[in-house]
Amino acid sequence: MIESFRWYGPADAVSLSDIRQAGAVNVVSALHQVPNGAIWEVETIKEHQERIRQAGLKWGVVESVPVHEDIKQRKGDFKVYIENYKKTLENLASCGIFTVCYNFMPVLDWTRTHLYKPLADGSTALSFEGDALRAFDLFILNRTEAVKEYSKDEILNANNYFKNLKINEINSLTESIIAGLPGAEEGYTLDQFNDRIQAYKHLSKQDLQQHLILFLEALIPTLESVGVRMCIHPDDPPQPLFGIPRVVSTAEDLNQIFSSVPSLNNGLTFCTGSFGVRADNDLLTMFTTHASRIHFLHFRSTQRDDKGNFYEANHLEGDVDMYLMVKAALKEESKRKSSGRSDWEIPMRPDHGHQMLDDLKKVTNPGYSAIGRLKGLAELRGLAHAISRTD
Ligand code: DNO
């Protein structure tokens, strides 16, 4: 596995030097300053790439080239945005960057209700609580249809939850959900958020699935000719939110995407923490079924309860059997190597570390402080080392 670390650019509190000291060789990054839908120009890509190169590292994965909402809804200027997307992919390839992560989550990228859940050891973790999300939806956003979509018990619990919130807790819940987590690229006010959600009112899961497939079909000739491997990130969390469908949550979703567009350039970011939130996702089977098109690994673990709540666990704890996942990744790599695939080594980054030690005193991107991810990477490295020595 190519040890990788995410870097949000020059404003990131975690520097390229920190990343190098963590032992990673590969940087996962994006041009966050470019507005969604605009072309990434070669000059701007090269500038970012050079900065990373000068730190002794390589920009090996783009995470993400965001997909414009018009493409997801196939309305407005979606054709222009698809052409722009293709041009961006060509420009990246001309700079030697061939792995591109993206997602197809409507309106919101990854979503958490709490960014600093205190853990018993004194560190903090990102978490998702169903009651908090429903309280936000029903009583802060006041989305009209919400009351029809939740059960009586869910509404009652959300109401109790809301009643106990102080004003600062209402604000921080709202911010956690709609202000845009790092890398999400877009944040909203309550009104903007409501409008964005309403825009999906007439779209079914099948529609969204179809829009994704049409988008991929339009990209495939470019991807195959310039050699870019796209890898879709799963929905996080893997379930519909705010009454809008999501299409990359389950084994069935993956089968649908990859059987409709079988080219290996249509690939997957295997994020164990995202898929692992659903007890009905059998991670190992999902991994092995699609192993040949897994172009990027997000290794992290989540701990769920039976009510749909979860938090980010230590990398080797929680519901993900990381031993099995690392073993499967190494097995896939050796299979690729023996069949002569040049992309046999798969980039892997630790994801969403706990905020801990000295980082507790610092302002860092939620989930992306240095020490928690450094710990995650070190644990994953040790696990991979041990597996490769004993197998
Ligand atoms: C969160 C990330 C996601 C991911 C995008 C990919 O930590 O895993 O924001 O980058 O969904 O497009």
mmCIF file of C-alpha atoms and ligand atoms in Angstrom:
data_model
loop_
_atom_site.group_PDB
_atom_site.id
_atom_site.type_symbol
_atom_site.label_atom_id
_atom_site.label_comp_id
_atom_site.label_asym_id
_atom_site.label_seq_id
_atom_site.Cartn_x
_atom_site.Cartn_y
_atom_site.Cartn_z
ATOM 1 C CA MET A 1 0.000 0.000 0.000
ATOM 2 C CA ILE A 2 1.292 3.470 -0.768
ATOM 3 C CA GLU A 3 1.199 5.273 2.566
ATOM 4 C CA SER A 4 -0.685 8.505 2.020
ATOM 5 C CA PHE A 5 -1.918 11.485 4.024
ATOM 6 C CA ARG A 6 -4.496 14.112 3.181
ATOM 7 C CA TRP A 7 -3.338 17.702 2.868
ATOM 8 C CA TYR A 8 -5.788 20.591 2.534
ATOM 9 C CA GLY A 9 -3.234 22.969 1.020
ATOM 10 C CA PRO A 10 -1.054 25.796 2.327
ATOM 11 C CA ALA A 11 -3.655 26.858 4.942
ATOM 12 C CA ASP A 12 -3.757 23.384 6.518
ATOM 13 C CA ALA A 13 -2.517 23.391 10.136
ATOM 14 C CA VAL A 14 -0.851 20.078 9.310
ATOM 15 C CA SER A 15 2.139 20.865 7.119
ATOM 16 C CA LEU A 16 3.807 18.867 4.368
ATOM 17 C CA SER A 17 6.784 18.492 6.668
ATOM 18 C CA ASP A 18 4.493 16.960 9.330
ATOM 19 C CA ILE A 19 3.229 14.543 6.705
ATOM 20 C CA ARG A 20 6.732 13.541 5.738
ATOM 21 C CA GLN A 21 7.625 12.966 9.376
ATOM 22 C CA ALA A 22 4.576 10.735 9.718
ATOM 23 C CA GLY A 23 6.315 8.505 7.190
ATOM 24 C CA ALA A 24 3.817 8.965 4.373
ATOM 25 C CA VAL A 25 5.203 9.308 0.865
ATOM 26 C CA ASN A 26 2.073 10.212 -1.015
ATOM 27 C CA VAL A 27 -0.121 13.271 -0.641
ATOM 28 C CA VAL A 28 -3.872 13.266 -1.182
ATOM 29 C CA SER A 29 -4.971 16.765 -2.052
ATOM 30 C CA ALA A 30 -7.197 19.013 -4.149
ATOM 31 C CA LEU A 31 -7.420 22.536 -5.480
ATOM 32 C CA HIS A 32 -9.953 23.610 -2.880
ATOM 33 C CA GLN A 33 -9.837 27.207 -4.077
ATOM 34 C CA VAL A 34 -11.319 26.357 -7.495
ATOM 35 C CA PRO A 35 -15.126 26.729 -7.468
ATOM 36 C CA ASN A 36 -17.191 23.580 -8.110
ATOM 37 C CA GLY A 37 -17.703 23.039 -11.807
ATOM 38 C CA ALA A 38 -14.768 25.161 -13.003
ATOM 39 C CA ILE A 39 -11.840 23.689 -14.955
ATOM 40 C CA TRP A 40 -8.626 22.984 -13.048
ATOM 41 C CA GLU A 41 -6.015 24.702 -15.167
ATOM 42 C CA VAL A 42 -2.647 23.025 -15.808
ATOM 43 C CA GLU A 43 -0.721 25.935 -14.369
ATOM 44 C CA THR A 44 -2.607 25.814 -11.061
ATOM 45 C CA ILE A 45 -2.245 22.042 -10.838
ATOM 46 C CA LYS A 46 1.500 22.332 -11.484
ATOM 47 C CA GLU A 47 1.965 24.986 -8.832
ATOM 48 C CA HIS A 48 0.302 22.790 -6.180
ATOM 49 C CA GLN A 49 2.198 19.750 -7.394
ATOM 50 C CA GLU A 50 5.529 21.563 -7.228
ATOM 51 C CA ARG A 51 4.898 22.674 -3.647
ATOM 52 C CA ILE A 52 4.339 19.048 -2.678
ATOM 53 C CA ARG A 53 7.365 17.868 -4.664
ATOM 54 C CA GLN A 54 9.612 20.374 -2.944
ATOM 55 C CA ALA A 55 8.627 18.886 0.399
ATOM 56 C CA GLY A 56 9.947 15.521 -0.828
ATOM 57 C CA LEU A 57 6.477 14.089 -1.415
ATOM 58 C CA LYS A 58 4.277 13.203 -4.371
ATOM 59 C CA TRP A 59 0.742 14.343 -5.162
ATOM 60 C CA GLY A 60 -0.562 10.908 -6.035
ATOM 61 C CA VAL A 61 -4.317 11.171 -5.484
ATOM 62 C CA VAL A 62 -6.828 13.931 -6.024
ATOM 63 C CA GLU A 63 -9.512 14.021 -3.373
ATOM 64 C CA SER A 64 -11.814 15.309 -4.742
ATOM 65 C CA VAL A 65 -12.809 16.807 -8.025
ATOM 66 C CA PRO A 66 -16.321 17.779 -6.847
ATOM 67 C CA VAL A 67 -19.300 16.922 -9.014
ATOM 68 C CA HIS A 68 -21.507 19.951 -9.603
ATOM 69 C CA GLU A 69 -25.078 19.675 -8.287
ATOM 70 C CA ASP A 70 -26.382 20.279 -11.839
ATOM 71 C CA ILE A 71 -24.717 17.028 -12.926
ATOM 72 C CA LYS A 72 -26.323 15.118 -10.040
ATOM 73 C CA GLN A 73 -29.719 16.526 -10.958
ATOM 74 C CA ARG A 74 -29.110 16.613 -14.750
ATOM 75 C CA LYS A 75 -30.468 20.069 -15.072
ATOM 76 C CA GLY A 76 -29.253 23.549 -15.906
ATOM 77 C CA ASP A 77 -25.702 23.622 -17.213
ATOM 78 C CA PHE A 78 -24.914 19.965 -16.549
ATOM 79 C CA LYS A 79 -23.519 19.431 -20.064
ATOM 80 C CA VAL A 80 -21.047 22.280 -19.623
ATOM 81 C CA TYR A 81 -20.012 20.938 -16.221
ATOM 82 C CA ILE A 82 -19.416 17.462 -17.644
ATOM 83 C CA GLU A 83 -17.208 18.938 -20.376
ATOM 84 C CA ASN A 84 -15.330 20.941 -17.738
ATOM 85 C CA TYR A 85 -14.899 17.805 -15.638
ATOM 86 C CA LYS A 86 -13.386 15.961 -18.598
ATOM 87 C CA LYS A 87 -10.999 18.838 -19.249
ATOM 88 C CA THR A 88 -9.916 18.794 -15.596
ATOM 89 C CA LEU A 89 -9.206 15.060 -15.839
ATOM 90 C CA GLU A 90 -7.158 15.606 -19.017
ATOM 91 C CA ASN A 91 -5.204 18.382 -17.334
ATOM 92 C CA LEU A 92 -4.499 16.235 -14.285
ATOM 93 C CA ALA A 93 -3.328 13.362 -16.482
ATOM 94 C CA SER A 94 -1.039 15.702 -18.424
ATOM 95 C CA CYS A 95 0.622 16.507 -15.072
ATOM 96 C CA GLY A 96 1.013 12.814 -14.237
ATOM 97 C CA ILE A 97 -1.856 12.551 -11.729
ATOM 98 C CA PHE A 98 -4.034 9.550 -12.492
ATOM 99 C CA THR A 99 -6.134 8.736 -9.423
ATOM 100 C CA VAL A 100 -9.212 10.860 -8.771
ATOM 101 C CA CYS A 101 -11.608 10.386 -5.865
ATOM 102 C CA TYR A 102 -15.085 11.925 -5.985
ATOM 103 C CA ASN A 103 -18.523 11.369 -4.530
ATOM 104 C CA PHE A 104 -22.104 11.545 -5.710
ATOM 105 C CA MET A 105 -23.804 12.519 -2.452
ATOM 106 C CA PRO A 106 -26.576 15.044 -3.041
ATOM 107 C CA VAL A 107 -26.205 18.444 -1.348
ATOM 108 C CA LEU A 108 -23.993 17.339 1.548
ATOM 109 C CA ASP A 109 -20.686 15.514 1.465
ATOM 110 C CA TRP A 110 -19.809 13.658 4.680
ATOM 111 C CA THR A 111 -22.033 14.493 7.634
ATOM 112 C CA ARG A 112 -21.553 14.417 11.397
ATOM 113 C CA THR A 113 -23.684 15.890 14.174
ATOM 114 C CA HIS A 114 -20.804 16.295 16.656
ATOM 115 C CA LEU A 115 -17.199 17.080 15.901
ATOM 116 C CA TYR A 116 -15.697 16.761 19.374
ATOM 117 C CA LYS A 117 -17.308 13.839 21.175
ATOM 118 C CA PRO A 118 -15.275 13.321 24.373
ATOM 119 C CA LEU A 119 -13.875 9.809 24.704
ATOM 120 C CA ALA A 120 -12.959 8.128 27.973
ATOM 121 C CA ASP A 121 -9.217 8.545 27.382
ATOM 122 C CA GLY A 122 -9.460 12.352 27.018
ATOM 123 C CA SER A 123 -9.287 12.517 23.223
ATOM 124 C CA THR A 124 -12.240 13.557 21.042
ATOM 125 C CA ALA A 125 -13.888 11.955 18.033
ATOM 126 C CA LEU A 126 -16.368 12.818 15.298
ATOM 127 C CA SER A 127 -19.796 11.303 15.826
ATOM 128 C CA PHE A 128 -23.241 10.973 14.321
ATOM 129 C CA GLU A 129 -26.397 10.825 16.407
ATOM 130 C CA GLY A 130 -29.717 10.100 14.749
ATOM 131 C CA ASP A 131 -31.771 12.030 17.331
ATOM 132 C CA ALA A 132 -29.594 15.094 16.823
ATOM 133 C CA LEU A 133 -29.942 14.926 13.045
ATOM 134 C CA ARG A 134 -33.715 14.512 13.275
ATOM 135 C CA ALA A 135 -33.955 17.321 15.840
ATOM 136 C CA PHE A 136 -32.097 19.575 13.420
ATOM 137 C CA ASP A 137 -34.312 18.520 10.512
ATOM 138 C CA LEU A 138 -37.626 18.847 12.386
ATOM 139 C CA PHE A 139 -37.071 21.810 14.684
ATOM 140 C CA ILE A 140 -34.167 23.887 13.344
ATOM 141 C CA LEU A 141 -34.422 23.465 9.600
ATOM 142 C CA ASN A 142 -38.206 23.023 9.938
ATOM 143 C CA ARG A 143 -38.329 20.984 6.736
ATOM 144 C CA THR A 144 -42.013 20.558 5.920
ATOM 145 C CA GLU A 145 -41.920 16.910 4.787
ATOM 146 C CA ALA A 146 -39.722 15.735 7.679
ATOM 147 C CA VAL A 147 -42.621 14.972 9.996
ATOM 148 C CA LYS A 148 -44.056 12.523 7.436
ATOM 149 C CA GLU A 149 -40.767 10.692 7.032
ATOM 150 C CA TYR A 150 -39.968 9.813 10.643
ATOM 151 C CA SER A 151 -41.748 7.386 12.971
ATOM 152 C CA LYS A 152 -43.704 8.603 16.026
ATOM 153 C CA ASP A 153 -40.940 7.422 18.336
ATOM 154 C CA GLU A 154 -38.251 9.126 16.293
ATOM 155 C CA ILE A 155 -40.165 12.403 16.428
ATOM 156 C CA LEU A 156 -40.724 12.072 20.162
ATOM 157 C CA ASN A 157 -37.052 11.353 20.841
ATOM 158 C CA ALA A 158 -35.941 14.171 18.569
ATOM 159 C CA ASN A 159 -38.293 16.511 20.392
ATOM 160 C CA ASN A 160 -36.873 15.507 23.777
ATOM 161 C CA TYR A 161 -33.383 15.922 22.428
ATOM 162 C CA PHE A 162 -34.164 19.374 21.049
ATOM 163 C CA LYS A 163 -35.872 20.576 24.225
ATOM 164 C CA ASN A 164 -32.666 20.050 26.190
ATOM 165 C CA LEU A 165 -30.396 21.910 23.800
ATOM 166 C CA LYS A 166 -28.905 25.240 24.839
ATOM 167 C CA ILE A 167 -28.617 27.975 22.255
ATOM 168 C CA ASN A 168 -24.879 27.396 21.728
ATOM 169 C CA GLU A 169 -25.580 23.678 21.221
ATOM 170 C CA ILE A 170 -28.215 24.497 18.609
ATOM 171 C CA ASN A 171 -25.680 26.653 16.821
ATOM 172 C CA SER A 172 -22.921 24.104 16.898
ATOM 173 C CA LEU A 173 -25.251 21.295 15.757
ATOM 174 C CA THR A 174 -26.377 23.475 12.852
ATOM 175 C CA GLU A 175 -22.827 24.343 11.965
ATOM 176 C CA SER A 176 -21.607 20.762 12.130
ATOM 177 C CA ILE A 177 -24.284 19.714 9.667
ATOM 178 C CA ILE A 178 -24.497 22.514 7.132
ATOM 179 C CA ALA A 179 -21.418 24.730 7.398
ATOM 180 C CA GLY A 180 -19.360 22.253 5.365
ATOM 181 C CA LEU A 181 -16.850 19.860 6.886
ATOM 182 C CA PRO A 182 -13.306 20.041 5.519
ATOM 183 C CA GLY A 183 -13.190 19.015 1.886
ATOM 184 C CA ALA A 184 -16.956 19.265 1.486
ATOM 185 C CA GLU A 185 -16.321 22.419 -0.556
ATOM 186 C CA GLU A 186 -19.760 23.882 0.036
ATOM 187 C CA GLY A 187 -21.421 25.258 3.137
ATOM 188 C CA TYR A 188 -24.911 26.688 3.413
ATOM 189 C CA THR A 189 -27.140 28.940 5.434
ATOM 190 C CA LEU A 190 -30.407 27.332 6.605
ATOM 191 C CA ASP A 191 -32.357 28.879 3.718
ATOM 192 C CA GLN A 192 -29.836 27.862 1.101
ATOM 193 C CA PHE A 193 -29.777 24.368 2.537
ATOM 194 C CA ASN A 194 -33.563 24.105 2.423
ATOM 195 C CA ASP A 195 -33.579 25.256 -1.215
ATOM 196 C CA ARG A 196 -30.912 22.736 -2.173
ATOM 197 C CA ILE A 197 -32.938 19.948 -0.589
ATOM 198 C CA GLN A 198 -36.157 21.023 -2.276
ATOM 199 C CA ALA A 199 -34.387 20.769 -5.635
ATOM 200 C CA TYR A 200 -34.250 16.979 -5.132
ATOM 201 C CA LYS A 201 -37.912 16.612 -4.288
ATOM 202 C CA HIS A 202 -38.865 15.063 -7.613
ATOM 203 C CA LEU A 203 -35.828 12.755 -7.892
ATOM 204 C CA SER A 204 -36.067 9.086 -6.921
ATOM 205 C CA LYS A 205 -33.200 6.775 -6.061
ATOM 206 C CA GLN A 206 -33.460 5.306 -9.587
ATOM 207 C CA ASP A 207 -33.165 8.797 -11.081
ATOM 208 C CA LEU A 208 -30.037 9.578 -9.091
ATOM 209 C CA GLN A 209 -28.550 6.193 -9.960
ATOM 210 C CA GLN A 210 -29.255 6.856 -13.616
ATOM 211 C CA HIS A 211 -27.645 10.294 -13.402
ATOM 212 C CA LEU A 212 -24.499 8.792 -11.948
ATOM 213 C CA ILE A 213 -24.349 6.162 -14.664
ATOM 214 C CA LEU A 214 -24.880 8.731 -17.427
ATOM 215 C CA PHE A 215 -22.145 10.894 -15.914
ATOM 216 C CA LEU A 216 -19.741 7.947 -15.841
ATOM 217 C CA GLU A 217 -20.616 6.880 -19.379
ATOM 218 C CA ALA A 218 -19.833 10.385 -20.560
ATOM 219 C CA LEU A 219 -16.433 10.283 -18.833
ATOM 220 C CA ILE A 220 -15.281 6.808 -19.823
ATOM 221 C CA PRO A 221 -13.777 7.624 -23.255
ATOM 222 C CA THR A 222 -11.688 10.397 -21.671
ATOM 223 C CA LEU A 223 -10.707 8.251 -18.686
ATOM 224 C CA GLU A 224 -9.619 5.394 -20.913
ATOM 225 C CA SER A 225 -7.708 7.574 -23.325
ATOM 226 C CA VAL A 226 -5.753 9.554 -20.709
ATOM 227 C CA GLY A 227 -5.502 6.730 -18.155
ATOM 228 C CA VAL A 228 -7.280 8.356 -15.213
ATOM 229 C CA ARG A 229 -8.762 6.018 -12.605
ATOM 230 C CA MET A 230 -11.866 7.507 -11.024
ATOM 231 C CA CYS A 231 -12.809 6.111 -7.645
ATOM 232 C CA ILE A 232 -16.155 6.901 -6.124
ATOM 233 C CA HIS A 233 -16.326 7.447 -2.371
ATOM 234 C CA PRO A 234 -19.217 5.780 -0.523
ATOM 235 C CA ASP A 235 -21.984 7.784 1.068
ATOM 236 C CA ASP A 236 -21.039 8.903 4.540
ATOM 237 C CA PRO A 237 -23.179 7.970 6.376
ATOM 238 C CA PRO A 238 -24.480 5.247 4.038
ATOM 239 C CA GLN A 239 -28.166 6.100 4.265
ATOM 240 C CA PRO A 240 -30.558 8.732 2.870
ATOM 241 C CA LEU A 241 -30.529 12.042 4.749
ATOM 242 C CA PHE A 242 -33.218 14.758 4.718
ATOM 243 C CA GLY A 243 -35.474 12.644 2.530
ATOM 244 C CA ILE A 244 -32.981 12.613 -0.361
ATOM 245 C CA PRO A 245 -31.791 9.306 -1.806
ATOM 246 C CA ARG A 246 -28.175 8.146 -1.763
ATOM 247 C CA VAL A 247 -26.784 5.640 -4.242
ATOM 248 C CA VAL A 248 -23.372 4.448 -2.992
ATOM 249 C CA SER A 249 -24.242 2.880 0.353
ATOM 250 C CA THR A 250 -24.646 -0.878 -0.076
ATOM 251 C CA ALA A 251 -23.331 -3.931 -1.922
ATOM 252 C CA GLU A 252 -26.318 -3.714 -4.232
ATOM 253 C CA ASP A 253 -25.501 -0.082 -5.049
ATOM 254 C CA LEU A 254 -21.944 -1.034 -5.967
ATOM 255 C CA ASN A 255 -23.089 -3.925 -8.132
ATOM 256 C CA GLN A 256 -25.420 -1.582 -9.975
ATOM 257 C CA ILE A 257 -22.732 1.065 -10.652
ATOM 258 C CA PHE A 258 -20.066 -1.368 -11.770
ATOM 259 C CA SER A 259 -22.241 -3.695 -13.800
ATOM 260 C CA SER A 260 -23.677 -0.706 -15.673
ATOM 261 C CA VAL A 261 -20.263 0.814 -16.413
ATOM 262 C CA PRO A 262 -17.776 -2.070 -16.264
ATOM 263 C CA SER A 263 -14.600 -0.239 -17.355
ATOM 264 C CA LEU A 264 -11.901 -0.557 -14.664
ATOM 265 C CA ASN A 265 -11.417 3.208 -14.942
ATOM 266 C CA ASN A 266 -14.765 3.348 -13.160
ATOM 267 C CA GLY A 267 -13.395 2.487 -9.745
ATOM 268 C CA LEU A 268 -13.998 2.635 -6.039
ATOM 269 C CA THR A 269 -12.515 4.325 -2.984
ATOM 270 C CA PHE A 270 -12.954 1.614 -0.395
ATOM 271 C CA CYS A 271 -13.741 3.567 2.773
ATOM 272 C CA THR A 272 -14.090 0.993 5.536
ATOM 273 C CA GLY A 273 -15.456 3.516 8.022
ATOM 274 C CA SER A 274 -18.281 4.631 5.725
ATOM 275 C CA PHE A 275 -19.445 1.179 4.625
ATOM 276 C CA GLY A 276 -18.874 -0.146 8.146
ATOM 277 C CA VAL A 277 -21.655 1.989 9.600
ATOM 278 C CA ARG A 278 -24.224 -0.432 8.178
ATOM 279 C CA ALA A 279 -24.432 -3.789 9.913
ATOM 280 C CA ASP A 280 -25.822 -5.289 6.671
ATOM 281 C CA ASN A 281 -22.679 -4.375 4.715
ATOM 282 C CA ASP A 282 -20.329 -7.344 4.581
ATOM 283 C CA LEU A 283 -17.106 -5.411 4.048
ATOM 284 C CA LEU A 284 -14.886 -8.303 3.085
ATOM 285 C CA THR A 285 -17.302 -9.588 0.446
ATOM 286 C CA MET A 286 -17.786 -6.081 -0.940
ATOM 287 C CA PHE A 287 -14.034 -5.664 -1.075
ATOM 288 C CA THR A 288 -13.269 -8.932 -2.784
ATOM 289 C CA THR A 289 -16.165 -8.574 -5.256
ATOM 290 C CA HIS A 290 -14.804 -5.271 -6.540
ATOM 291 C CA ALA A 291 -11.124 -5.665 -5.617
ATOM 292 C CA SER A 292 -9.736 -5.152 -9.119
ATOM 293 C CA ARG A 293 -11.267 -1.667 -9.357
ATOM 294 C CA ILE A 294 -10.360 -0.433 -5.887
ATOM 295 C CA HIS A 295 -7.979 2.411 -6.685
ATOM 296 C CA PHE A 296 -7.829 4.075 -3.281
ATOM 297 C CA LEU A 297 -8.191 2.948 0.339
ATOM 298 C CA HIS A 298 -9.583 4.934 3.255
ATOM 299 C CA PHE A 299 -8.811 2.855 6.299
ATOM 300 C CA ARG A 300 -10.637 3.858 9.468
ATOM 301 C CA SER A 301 -13.132 2.259 11.796
ATOM 302 C CA THR A 302 -16.486 3.268 13.207
ATOM 303 C CA GLN A 303 -18.357 2.026 16.251
ATOM 304 C CA ARG A 304 -22.111 1.837 15.800
ATOM 305 C CA ASP A 305 -24.944 1.085 18.192
ATOM 306 C CA ASP A 306 -28.287 -0.472 17.262
ATOM 307 C CA LYS A 307 -30.036 2.897 16.905
ATOM 308 C CA GLY A 308 -28.133 4.267 13.910
ATOM 309 C CA ASN A 309 -25.603 6.274 15.934
ATOM 310 C CA PHE A 310 -21.867 5.916 15.435
ATOM 311 C CA TYR A 311 -18.529 7.475 16.297
ATOM 312 C CA GLU A 312 -15.047 7.198 14.888
ATOM 313 C CA ALA A 313 -13.224 4.424 16.722
ATOM 314 C CA ASN A 314 -9.478 3.829 16.942
ATOM 315 C CA HIS A 315 -8.229 2.477 13.638
ATOM 316 C CA LEU A 316 -7.828 -1.099 14.882
ATOM 317 C CA GLU A 317 -10.959 -1.129 17.062
ATOM 318 C CA GLY A 318 -14.683 -0.605 16.377
ATOM 319 C CA ASP A 319 -16.825 -2.559 13.924
ATOM 320 C CA VAL A 320 -14.306 -2.830 11.088
ATOM 321 C CA ASP A 321 -12.140 -5.923 11.171
ATOM 322 C CA MET A 322 -9.029 -4.071 10.029
ATOM 323 C CA TYR A 323 -6.916 -7.203 10.040
ATOM 324 C CA LEU A 324 -9.152 -8.734 7.370
ATOM 325 C CA MET A 325 -9.246 -5.518 5.340
ATOM 326 C CA VAL A 326 -5.483 -5.003 5.281
ATOM 327 C CA LYS A 327 -4.998 -8.656 4.466
ATOM 328 C CA ALA A 328 -7.450 -8.385 1.554
ATOM 329 C CA ALA A 329 -5.707 -5.250 0.261
ATOM 330 C CA LEU A 330 -2.285 -6.904 0.353
ATOM 331 C CA LYS A 331 -3.674 -9.970 -1.372
ATOM 332 C CA GLU A 332 -5.140 -7.829 -4.152
ATOM 333 C CA GLU A 333 -1.820 -6.056 -4.564
ATOM 334 C CA SER A 334 0.123 -9.262 -5.004
ATOM 335 C CA LYS A 335 -2.472 -10.516 -7.473
ATOM 336 C CA ARG A 336 -2.102 -7.330 -9.515
ATOM 337 C CA LYS A 337 1.668 -7.477 -9.330
ATOM 338 C CA SER A 338 1.828 -11.001 -10.650
ATOM 339 C CA SER A 339 -0.525 -10.132 -13.503
ATOM 340 C CA GLY A 340 1.747 -7.205 -14.457
ATOM 341 C CA ARG A 341 -0.585 -4.351 -13.540
ATOM 342 C CA SER A 342 1.367 -1.124 -13.215
ATOM 343 C CA ASP A 343 -1.106 0.157 -10.616
ATOM 344 C CA TRP A 344 -0.528 -2.804 -8.331
ATOM 345 C CA GLU A 345 0.302 -0.673 -5.298
ATOM 346 C CA ILE A 346 -2.850 0.915 -3.897
ATOM 347 C CA PRO A 347 -2.708 4.327 -2.192
ATOM 348 C CA MET A 348 -4.020 4.089 1.373
ATOM 349 C CA ARG A 349 -4.636 6.868 3.848
ATOM 350 C CA PRO A 350 -5.625 6.708 7.482
ATOM 351 C CA ASP A 351 -8.833 8.640 7.886
ATOM 352 C CA HIS A 352 -10.418 10.703 10.666
ATOM 353 C CA GLY A 353 -8.032 10.463 13.572
ATOM 354 C CA HIS A 354 -8.993 11.410 17.081
ATOM 355 C CA GLN A 355 -8.043 14.839 18.318
ATOM 356 C CA MET A 356 -5.502 14.043 21.013
ATOM 357 C CA LEU A 357 -2.414 15.104 22.946
ATOM 358 C CA ASP A 358 -1.031 18.457 21.830
ATOM 359 C CA ASP A 359 -3.633 18.749 19.064
ATOM 360 C CA LEU A 360 -6.306 19.275 21.734
ATOM 361 C CA LYS A 361 -4.870 22.778 22.168
ATOM 362 C CA LYS A 362 -4.801 23.548 18.457
ATOM 363 C CA VAL A 363 -7.321 24.567 15.851
ATOM 364 C CA THR A 364 -7.275 21.860 13.193
ATOM 365 C CA ASN A 365 -9.675 20.544 10.584
ATOM 366 C CA PRO A 366 -12.173 18.238 12.352
ATOM 367 C CA GLY A 367 -11.073 14.645 11.810
ATOM 368 C CA TYR A 368 -7.826 15.809 10.235
ATOM 369 C CA SER A 369 -5.522 16.758 13.097
ATOM 370 C CA ALA A 370 -1.976 15.399 12.822
ATOM 371 C CA ILE A 371 -1.433 13.144 15.803
ATOM 372 C CA GLY A 372 -4.584 11.019 15.604
ATOM 373 C CA ARG A 373 -3.938 10.252 11.948
ATOM 374 C CA LEU A 374 -0.249 9.671 12.592
ATOM 375 C CA LYS A 375 -1.264 7.096 15.202
ATOM 376 C CA GLY A 376 -3.704 5.523 12.736
ATOM 377 C CA LEU A 377 -1.076 5.344 10.016
ATOM 378 C CA ALA A 378 1.485 3.838 12.375
ATOM 379 C CA GLU A 379 -0.964 1.163 13.510
ATOM 380 C CA LEU A 380 -1.942 0.327 9.926
ATOM 381 C CA ARG A 381 1.706 0.204 8.882
ATOM 382 C CA GLY A 382 2.484 -2.204 11.704
ATOM 383 C CA LEU A 383 -0.457 -4.386 10.838
ATOM 384 C CA ALA A 384 0.508 -4.517 7.142
ATOM 385 C CA HIS A 385 4.107 -5.252 8.067
ATOM 386 C CA ALA A 386 3.141 -8.132 10.327
ATOM 387 C CA ILE A 387 0.740 -9.609 7.789
ATOM 388 C CA SER A 388 3.267 -9.449 4.985
ATOM 389 C CA ARG A 389 5.920 -11.109 7.166
ATOM 390 C CA THR A 390 3.718 -13.970 8.248
ATOM 391 C CA ASP A 391 1.743 -14.771 5.073
HETATM 392 C C1 DNO B 1 -14.218 12.918 4.576
HETATM 393 C C2 DNO B 1 -13.913 12.451 3.244
HETATM 394 C C3 DNO B 1 -14.944 12.865 2.220
HETATM 395 C C4 DNO B 1 -14.424 12.522 0.844
HETATM 396 C C5 DNO B 1 -15.369 12.841 -0.257
HETATM 397 C C6 DNO B 1 -14.853 12.255 -1.545
HETATM 398 O O1 DNO B 1 -13.427 12.861 5.444
HETATM 399 O O2 DNO B 1 -13.708 11.098 3.223
HETATM 400 O O3 DNO B 1 -15.143 14.237 2.281
HETATM 401 O O4 DNO B 1 -13.278 13.253 0.603
HETATM 402 O O5 DNO B 1 -16.609 12.380 -0.014
HETATM 403 O O6 DNO B 1 -15.388 12.950 -2.605
#
